[in-house]
Amino acid sequence: MLPSLPRNAWRDQQIPESAAELAASVVTRISGALVEAGANLIMIQEEVLPALSPERCAAWASALEPAFNLIRFYEALPVLQLTNGYSFAANSGVILQCRWDCVLCPSLAGISSQASEAASKWSSAALGLALPLETFQLDDSALQVSSDSLRGVVTALRPAILTTAGDVPATTDLKRLAKV
């Protein structure tokens, strides 16, 4: 029987360099196949991030650079979607200082409380925002508060892309989707 790891133990784990290289290679090959088939936007999704030092973040960006270059070669748009707001918030300082040749699209949950601060720190990447799926399940009063907050963040950051952090549930009311 394997010992169980404490919750969030992954945050302290260093991803082996060989695993990171393999993952980056796979992302590049899949991205290449998609753009060769005619895709004009490739979203690379990172769900959870470990704690990142500036060096680890730079290495991560460097590992993804061949995929971004290939996507841009085919005149498509690379998007790095960071769907876990907590992971982004914990690492935003180093992520925002890193050079990214893509649209960086963090979850609104990780950026809303620091929108004006983030706007002044943003590096070379274009900005996108990923709406948490909970946004589509709020009651009307909570939806109004969320919409007001979203308007403020969009006004402050002027994102190039607004998307969701995952698939919108099929049961989502289309009128609610339009409100959001």
XYZ file of N, CA and C in Angstrom:
540
model
N 0.846 -1.177 0.000
C 0.000 0.000 0.000
C 0.888 1.236 0.000
N 0.537 2.207 -0.863
C 1.306 3.440 -0.960
C 0.919 4.391 0.171
N 1.901 5.112 0.729
C 1.553 6.078 1.769
C 0.776 7.231 1.150
N -0.171 7.757 1.882
C -0.927 8.893 1.357
C -0.158 10.173 1.643
N -0.218 11.079 0.688
C 0.453 12.361 0.842
C -0.505 13.358 1.466
N 0.013 14.268 2.270
C -0.861 15.303 2.813
C -1.451 16.139 1.679
N -2.638 16.667 1.940
C -3.293 17.523 0.952
C -2.338 18.652 0.554
N -2.302 18.984 -0.726
C -1.436 20.018 -1.286
C 0.047 19.679 -1.207
N 0.401 18.420 -0.993
C 1.805 18.033 -0.955
C 2.481 18.287 -2.301
N 1.713 18.279 -3.383
C 2.250 18.539 -4.714
C 2.905 19.902 -4.793
N 2.476 20.857 -3.974
C 3.037 22.210 -4.025
C 4.523 22.212 -3.703
N 4.962 21.278 -2.890
C 6.362 21.225 -2.490
C 7.180 20.271 -3.349
N 6.531 19.587 -4.271
C 7.220 18.607 -5.097
C 7.854 19.283 -6.313
N 9.064 18.909 -6.611
C 9.747 19.362 -7.821
C 9.409 18.372 -8.926
N 8.904 18.856 -10.043
C 8.611 17.979 -11.165
C 9.945 17.592 -11.790
N 10.188 16.304 -11.981
C 11.457 15.901 -12.591
C 11.640 16.565 -13.957
N 12.850 16.990 -14.245
C 13.135 17.678 -15.500
C 12.755 16.831 -16.702
N 12.995 15.518 -16.613
C 12.668 14.637 -17.740
C 11.152 14.605 -17.988
N 10.359 14.655 -16.928
C 8.894 14.664 -17.083
C 8.430 15.977 -17.700
N 9.014 17.079 -17.263
C 8.652 18.384 -17.820
C 9.025 18.459 -19.302
N 10.203 17.935 -19.664
C 10.637 17.924 -21.068
C 9.705 17.067 -21.921
N 9.302 15.915 -21.401
C 8.390 15.038 -22.127
C 7.042 15.730 -22.327
N 6.524 16.344 -21.280
C 5.235 17.038 -21.376
C 5.308 18.166 -22.400
N 6.377 18.947 -22.373
C 6.532 20.051 -23.324
C 6.631 19.524 -24.752
N 7.318 18.414 -24.938
C 7.439 17.810 -26.260
C 6.079 17.330 -26.780
N 5.311 16.711 -25.918
C 3.978 16.234 -26.296
C 3.073 17.414 -26.651
N 3.121 18.478 -25.842
C 2.313 19.673 -26.114
C 2.689 20.257 -27.480
N 3.984 20.313 -27.763
C 4.440 20.853 -29.043
C 3.946 20.004 -30.207
N 4.047 18.689 -30.076
C 3.620 17.805 -31.178
C 2.112 17.865 -31.393
N 1.355 17.863 -30.311
C -0.103 17.945 -30.446
C -0.501 19.293 -31.023
N 0.117 20.362 -30.536
C -0.171 21.700 -31.066
C 0.134 21.756 -32.555
N 1.273 21.165 -32.959
C 1.636 21.136 -34.374
C 0.602 20.421 -35.222
N 0.136 19.287 -34.737
C -0.884 18.541 -35.487
C -2.173 19.348 -35.615
N -2.542 20.052 -34.557
C -3.780 20.837 -34.590
C -3.679 22.033 -35.535
N -2.558 22.753 -35.503
C -2.428 23.910 -36.404
C -2.252 23.459 -37.857
N -1.584 22.325 -38.078
C -1.479 21.790 -39.442
C -2.853 21.421 -39.979
N -3.749 21.020 -39.087
C -5.116 20.668 -39.487
C -6.004 21.899 -39.658
N -5.462 23.087 -39.333
C -6.217 24.312 -39.579
C -6.704 25.061 -38.343
N -6.357 24.616 -37.166
C -6.788 25.338 -35.959
C -6.174 26.734 -35.952
N -6.935 27.712 -35.502
C -6.389 29.068 -35.463
C -6.201 29.593 -34.041
N -6.504 28.778 -33.059
C -6.277 29.116 -31.656
C -6.022 27.812 -30.905
N -4.922 27.775 -30.173
C -4.582 26.584 -29.383
C -4.521 26.989 -27.924
N -5.351 26.351 -27.100
C -5.338 26.606 -25.658
C -4.577 25.481 -24.971
N -3.531 25.860 -24.265
C -2.770 24.920 -23.453
C -3.217 25.175 -22.024
N -3.793 24.173 -21.399
C -4.407 24.349 -20.081
C -3.533 23.753 -18.989
N -3.260 24.576 -17.981
C -2.564 24.130 -16.771
C -3.571 24.239 -15.637
N -3.936 23.106 -15.050
C -4.955 23.122 -14.009
C -4.407 23.493 -12.643
N -3.256 22.956 -12.287
C -2.689 23.202 -10.960
C -1.203 23.460 -11.120
N -0.718 24.454 -10.430
C 0.702 24.780 -10.480
C 1.338 24.552 -9.122
N 2.548 24.008 -9.091
C 3.274 23.945 -7.820
C 3.799 25.350 -7.498
N 4.332 25.542 -6.319
C 4.945 26.825 -5.985
C 6.106 27.048 -6.949
N 6.151 28.225 -7.563
C 7.157 28.515 -8.577
C 8.148 29.569 -8.098
N 9.406 29.273 -8.256
C 10.445 30.278 -8.052
C 10.619 30.987 -9.396
N 11.283 32.123 -9.432
C 11.525 32.772 -10.728
C 12.258 31.850 -11.709
N 13.190 31.039 -11.212
C 13.935 30.133 -12.085
C 13.033 29.037 -12.648
N 12.190 28.445 -11.796
C 11.282 27.383 -12.247
C 10.263 27.924 -13.235
N 9.795 29.158 -12.991
C 8.822 29.767 -13.899
C 9.469 30.039 -15.255
N 10.697 30.556 -15.244
C 11.414 30.814 -16.497
C 11.656 29.513 -17.259
N 11.983 28.446 -16.541
C 12.196 27.147 -17.185
C 10.895 26.634 -17.802
N 9.775 26.832 -17.114
C 8.464 26.427 -17.617
C 8.136 27.198 -18.903
N 8.324 28.527 -18.866
C 8.057 29.348 -20.043
C 8.958 28.923 -21.206
N 10.217 28.649 -20.911
C 11.169 28.226 -21.933
C 10.768 26.876 -22.531
N 10.271 25.976 -21.698
C 9.849 24.654 -22.176
C 8.645 24.758 -23.117
N 7.771 25.752 -22.881
C 6.590 25.919 -23.734
C 6.879 26.761 -24.978
N 8.005 27.431 -25.012
C 8.326 28.324 -26.128
C 8.300 27.632 -27.497
N 8.841 26.401 -27.645
C 8.753 25.751 -28.971
C 7.299 25.551 -29.426
N 6.416 25.226 -28.508
C 5.002 25.060 -28.876
C 4.420 26.399 -29.322
N 4.704 27.465 -28.561
C 4.193 28.790 -28.930
C 4.737 29.218 -30.292
N 6.025 28.974 -30.524
C 6.639 29.346 -31.801
C 5.994 28.595 -32.965
N 5.750 27.310 -32.774
C 5.128 26.505 -33.818
C 3.706 26.994 -34.100
N 2.975 27.267 -33.054
C 1.596 27.758 -33.211
C 1.611 29.080 -33.973
N 2.497 29.986 -33.599
C 2.586 31.288 -34.282
C 3.074 31.129 -35.731
N 3.961 30.148 -35.995
C 4.425 29.901 -37.356
C 3.245 29.644 -38.287
N 2.252 28.936 -37.796
C 1.054 28.645 -38.577
C 0.007 29.755 -38.459
N 0.431 30.905 -37.935
C -0.418 32.090 -37.789
C -1.649 31.828 -36.926
N -1.473 30.987 -35.943
C -2.527 30.729 -34.971
C -2.154 31.438 -33.668
N -3.066 31.472 -32.736
C -2.862 32.179 -31.474
C -2.659 31.182 -30.333
N -1.505 31.228 -29.656
C -1.309 30.361 -28.487
C -1.887 31.024 -27.227
N -2.611 30.241 -26.445
C -3.208 30.725 -25.200
C -2.811 29.753 -24.090
N -2.235 30.297 -23.024
C -1.919 29.483 -21.849
C -2.985 29.768 -20.809
N -3.862 28.796 -20.595
C -4.986 28.964 -19.680
C -4.640 28.365 -18.326
N -4.687 29.199 -17.294
C -4.384 28.780 -15.920
C -5.712 28.745 -15.175
N -6.305 27.559 -15.093
C -7.696 27.451 -14.647
C -7.891 27.471 -13.142
N -6.844 27.205 -12.381
C -6.997 27.186 -10.925
C -6.598 28.550 -10.374
N -7.594 29.303 -9.941
C -7.342 30.656 -9.445
C -6.409 30.697 -8.259
N -6.493 29.705 -7.385
C -5.641 29.680 -6.196
C -4.177 29.458 -6.578
N -3.942 28.562 -7.526
C -2.576 28.317 -7.992
C -1.999 29.567 -8.642
N -2.829 30.242 -9.443
C -2.346 31.464 -10.086
C -2.067 32.543 -9.048
N -2.997 32.732 -8.118
C -2.803 33.771 -7.097
C -1.522 33.524 -6.295
N -1.247 32.263 -5.971
C -0.052 31.933 -5.193
C 1.231 32.184 -5.971
N 1.155 32.137 -7.288
C 2.341 32.280 -8.139
C 2.321 33.528 -9.008
N 1.333 34.387 -8.850
C 1.158 35.501 -9.782
C 2.382 36.400 -9.876
N 3.065 36.627 -8.763
C 4.242 37.497 -8.786
C 5.280 37.036 -9.784
N 5.624 35.747 -9.760
C 6.651 35.241 -10.681
C 6.089 35.039 -12.082
N 4.836 34.621 -12.188
C 4.237 34.413 -13.512
C 4.146 35.735 -14.262
N 3.737 36.788 -13.587
C 3.561 38.078 -14.244
C 4.890 38.713 -14.644
N 5.965 38.306 -14.021
C 7.281 38.850 -14.356
C 7.987 38.064 -15.454
N 7.469 36.906 -15.780
C 8.095 36.030 -16.767
C 7.722 36.479 -18.183
N 8.563 36.163 -19.145
C 8.281 36.492 -20.542
C 7.447 35.363 -21.156
N 6.282 35.700 -21.658
C 5.378 34.732 -22.275
C 5.079 35.192 -23.695
N 5.215 34.320 -24.661
C 4.882 34.653 -26.040
C 3.545 34.018 -26.400
N 2.540 34.385 -25.610
C 1.202 33.821 -25.782
C 0.219 34.753 -25.093
N -1.051 34.424 -25.193
C -2.052 35.099 -24.370
C -2.106 34.318 -23.067
N -1.807 34.974 -21.981
C -1.838 34.355 -20.660
C -3.240 34.566 -20.100
N -3.912 33.483 -19.772
C -5.327 33.540 -19.444
C -5.592 32.887 -18.079
N -5.361 33.642 -16.984
C -5.623 33.076 -15.652
C -7.111 33.103 -15.321
N -7.474 32.323 -14.325
C -8.842 32.308 -13.841
C -9.144 33.626 -13.147
N -10.316 34.141 -13.386
C -10.763 35.367 -12.729
C -10.689 35.219 -11.216
N -10.901 34.003 -10.713
C -10.864 33.764 -9.271
C -9.501 34.088 -8.671
N -8.451 34.013 -9.456
C -7.117 34.281 -8.940
C -6.624 35.684 -9.179
N -7.362 36.454 -9.971
C -6.859 37.768 -10.331
C -7.772 38.902 -9.886
N -9.018 38.643 -9.578
C -9.970 39.718 -9.320
C -9.573 40.607 -8.151
N -9.020 40.045 -7.102
C -8.679 40.848 -5.933
C -7.423 41.687 -6.142
N -6.685 41.408 -7.188
C -5.442 42.136 -7.414
C -5.382 42.745 -8.806
N -6.542 43.096 -9.358
C -6.602 43.538 -10.750
C -5.732 44.757 -11.032
N -5.841 45.799 -10.249
C -5.067 46.999 -10.561
C -3.580 46.764 -10.343
N -3.236 45.991 -9.310
C -1.828 45.661 -9.054
C -1.279 44.806 -10.200
N -2.070 43.840 -10.654
C -1.631 42.959 -11.726
C -1.421 43.731 -13.024
N -2.279 44.706 -13.293
C -2.157 45.479 -14.524
C -0.824 46.209 -14.581
N -0.343 46.697 -13.456
C 0.927 47.418 -13.449
C 2.124 46.473 -13.541
N 1.950 45.196 -13.169
C 3.048 44.227 -13.190
C 3.109 43.414 -14.472
N 2.066 43.458 -15.291
C 1.962 42.543 -16.419
C 3.161 42.681 -17.327
N 3.706 41.565 -17.729
C 4.913 41.563 -18.561
C 4.551 41.615 -20.038
N 5.240 40.859 -20.839
C 5.094 40.935 -22.289
C 3.877 40.182 -22.829
N 3.222 39.397 -22.032
C 2.109 38.590 -22.530
C 0.840 39.425 -22.649
N 0.043 39.081 -23.644
C -1.303 39.629 -23.731
C -2.127 38.934 -22.653
N -3.193 39.529 -22.244
C -3.994 39.016 -21.143
C -5.330 38.487 -21.603
N -5.735 37.392 -21.006
C -7.073 36.861 -21.146
C -7.603 36.586 -19.756
N -8.870 36.293 -19.619
C -9.461 35.917 -18.335
C -10.329 34.685 -18.535
N -10.229 33.741 -17.607
C -11.051 32.534 -17.628
C -12.061 32.624 -16.489
N -13.334 32.600 -16.829
C -14.385 32.678 -15.814
C -14.558 31.347 -15.120
N -14.579 31.348 -13.767
C -14.824 30.093 -13.050
C -16.216 29.560 -13.395
N -16.356 28.249 -13.454
C -17.640 27.651 -13.824
C -18.753 27.980 -12.835
N -18.377 28.284 -11.583
C -19.383 28.646 -10.592
C -20.164 29.891 -11.018
N -19.568 30.725 -11.847
C -20.219 31.938 -12.336
C -21.546 31.613 -13.006
N -21.627 30.457 -13.632
C -22.817 30.083 -14.378
C -23.863 29.390 -13.508
N -23.556 29.214 -12.211
C -24.475 28.530 -11.309
C -24.948 29.430 -10.181
N -24.663 30.724 -10.249
C -25.030 31.650 -9.180
C -26.510 31.999 -9.243
N -27.083 32.340 -8.076
C -28.452 32.858 -8.096
C -28.397 34.282 -8.644
N -29.558 34.884 -8.919
C -29.600 36.176 -9.595
C -28.872 37.287 -8.843
N -29.016 37.355 -7.516
C -28.353 38.431 -6.771
C -26.834 38.236 -6.773
N -26.377 36.994 -6.612
C -24.940 36.725 -6.650
C -24.391 36.955 -8.060
N -25.198 36.647 -9.069
C -24.779 36.883 -10.448
C -24.582 38.371 -10.697
N -25.444 39.222 -10.146
C -25.311 40.666 -10.325
C -24.009 41.165 -9.694
N -23.704 40.697 -8.468
C -22.459 41.083 -7.794
C -21.259 40.611 -8.620
N -21.314 39.383 -9.094
C -20.235 38.825 -9.900
C -20.070 39.611 -11.201
N -21.175 39.963 -11.843
C -21.121 40.720 -13.090
C -20.513 42.099 -12.872
N -20.883 42.750 -11.764
C -20.312 44.062 -11.453
C -18.809 43.955 -11.233
N -18.383 42.917 -10.503
C -16.960 42.681 -10.264
C -16.232 42.408 -11.575
N -16.841 41.583 -12.416
C -16.247 41.242 -13.705
C -16.081 42.488 -14.566
N -17.108 43.336 -14.585
C -17.005 44.581 -15.363
C -15.819 45.420 -14.916
N -15.610 45.508 -13.597
C -14.491 46.285 -13.063
C -13.144 45.711 -13.475
N -13.022 44.398 -13.407
C -11.763 43.743 -13.770
C -11.509 43.890 -15.270
N -12.538 43.707 -16.084
C -12.374 43.826 -17.535
C -11.991 45.258 -17.895
N -12.598 46.240 -17.236
C -12.251 47.635 -17.490
C -10.805 47.924 -17.103
N -10.353 47.380 -15.974
C -8.992 47.632 -15.500
C -7.947 46.916 -16.341
N -8.203 45.678 -16.727
C -7.179 44.873 -17.391
C -7.300 44.812 -18.907
N -8.475 45.086 -19.443
C -8.708 45.060 -20.886
C -8.188 43.776 -21.535
N -8.737 42.612 -21.128
C -8.229 41.336 -21.661
C -8.535 41.156 -23.147
N -7.654 40.421 -23.814
C -7.834 40.115 -25.228
C -8.826 38.975 -25.429
N -8.919 38.089 -24.446
C -9.799 36.916 -24.530
C -10.547 36.772 -23.217
N -11.814 36.459 -23.310
C -12.635 36.134 -22.147
C -13.213 34.758 -22.416
N -12.892 33.781 -21.557
C -13.335 32.409 -21.777
C -13.767 31.813 -20.444
N -14.017 30.541 -20.432
C -14.369 29.859 -19.189
C -13.182 29.006 -18.752
N -13.167 28.633 -17.485
C -12.079 27.818 -16.942
C -12.304 26.333 -17.228
N -13.351 25.988 -17.914
C -13.673 24.613 -18.265
C -14.917 24.621 -19.131
N -15.459 23.451 -19.369
C -16.667 23.362 -20.181
C -17.876 23.841 -19.396
N -18.643 24.739 -19.995
C -19.881 25.208 -19.370
C -20.838 24.020 -19.334
N -21.442 23.754 -18.169
C -22.346 22.613 -18.080
C -23.467 22.679 -19.123
N -23.784 21.544 -19.693
C -24.819 21.483 -20.726
C -26.168 21.940 -20.201
N -26.371 21.858 -18.903
C -27.647 22.250 -18.309
C -27.742 23.750 -18.038
N -26.711 24.519 -18.378
C -26.725 25.966 -18.144
C -27.795 26.624 -18.994
N -28.600 27.450 -18.372
C -29.644 28.184 -19.070
C -28.981 29.196 -20.014
N -29.385 29.218 -21.279
C -28.770 30.114 -22.256
C -28.985 31.584 -21.915
N -30.104 31.918 -21.274
C -30.333 33.307 -20.853
C -29.311 33.694 -19.771
N -29.021 32.773 -18.877
C -28.016 33.036 -17.826
C -26.643 33.198 -18.467
N -26.333 32.352 -19.445
C -25.051 32.444 -20.139
C -24.915 33.814 -20.790
N -25.980 34.285 -21.417
C -25.950 35.597 -22.055
C -25.777 36.721 -21.024
N -26.387 36.576 -19.835
C -26.216 37.577 -18.773
C -24.768 37.670 -18.326
N -24.137 36.508 -18.167
C -22.743 36.488 -17.720
C -21.875 37.134 -18.771
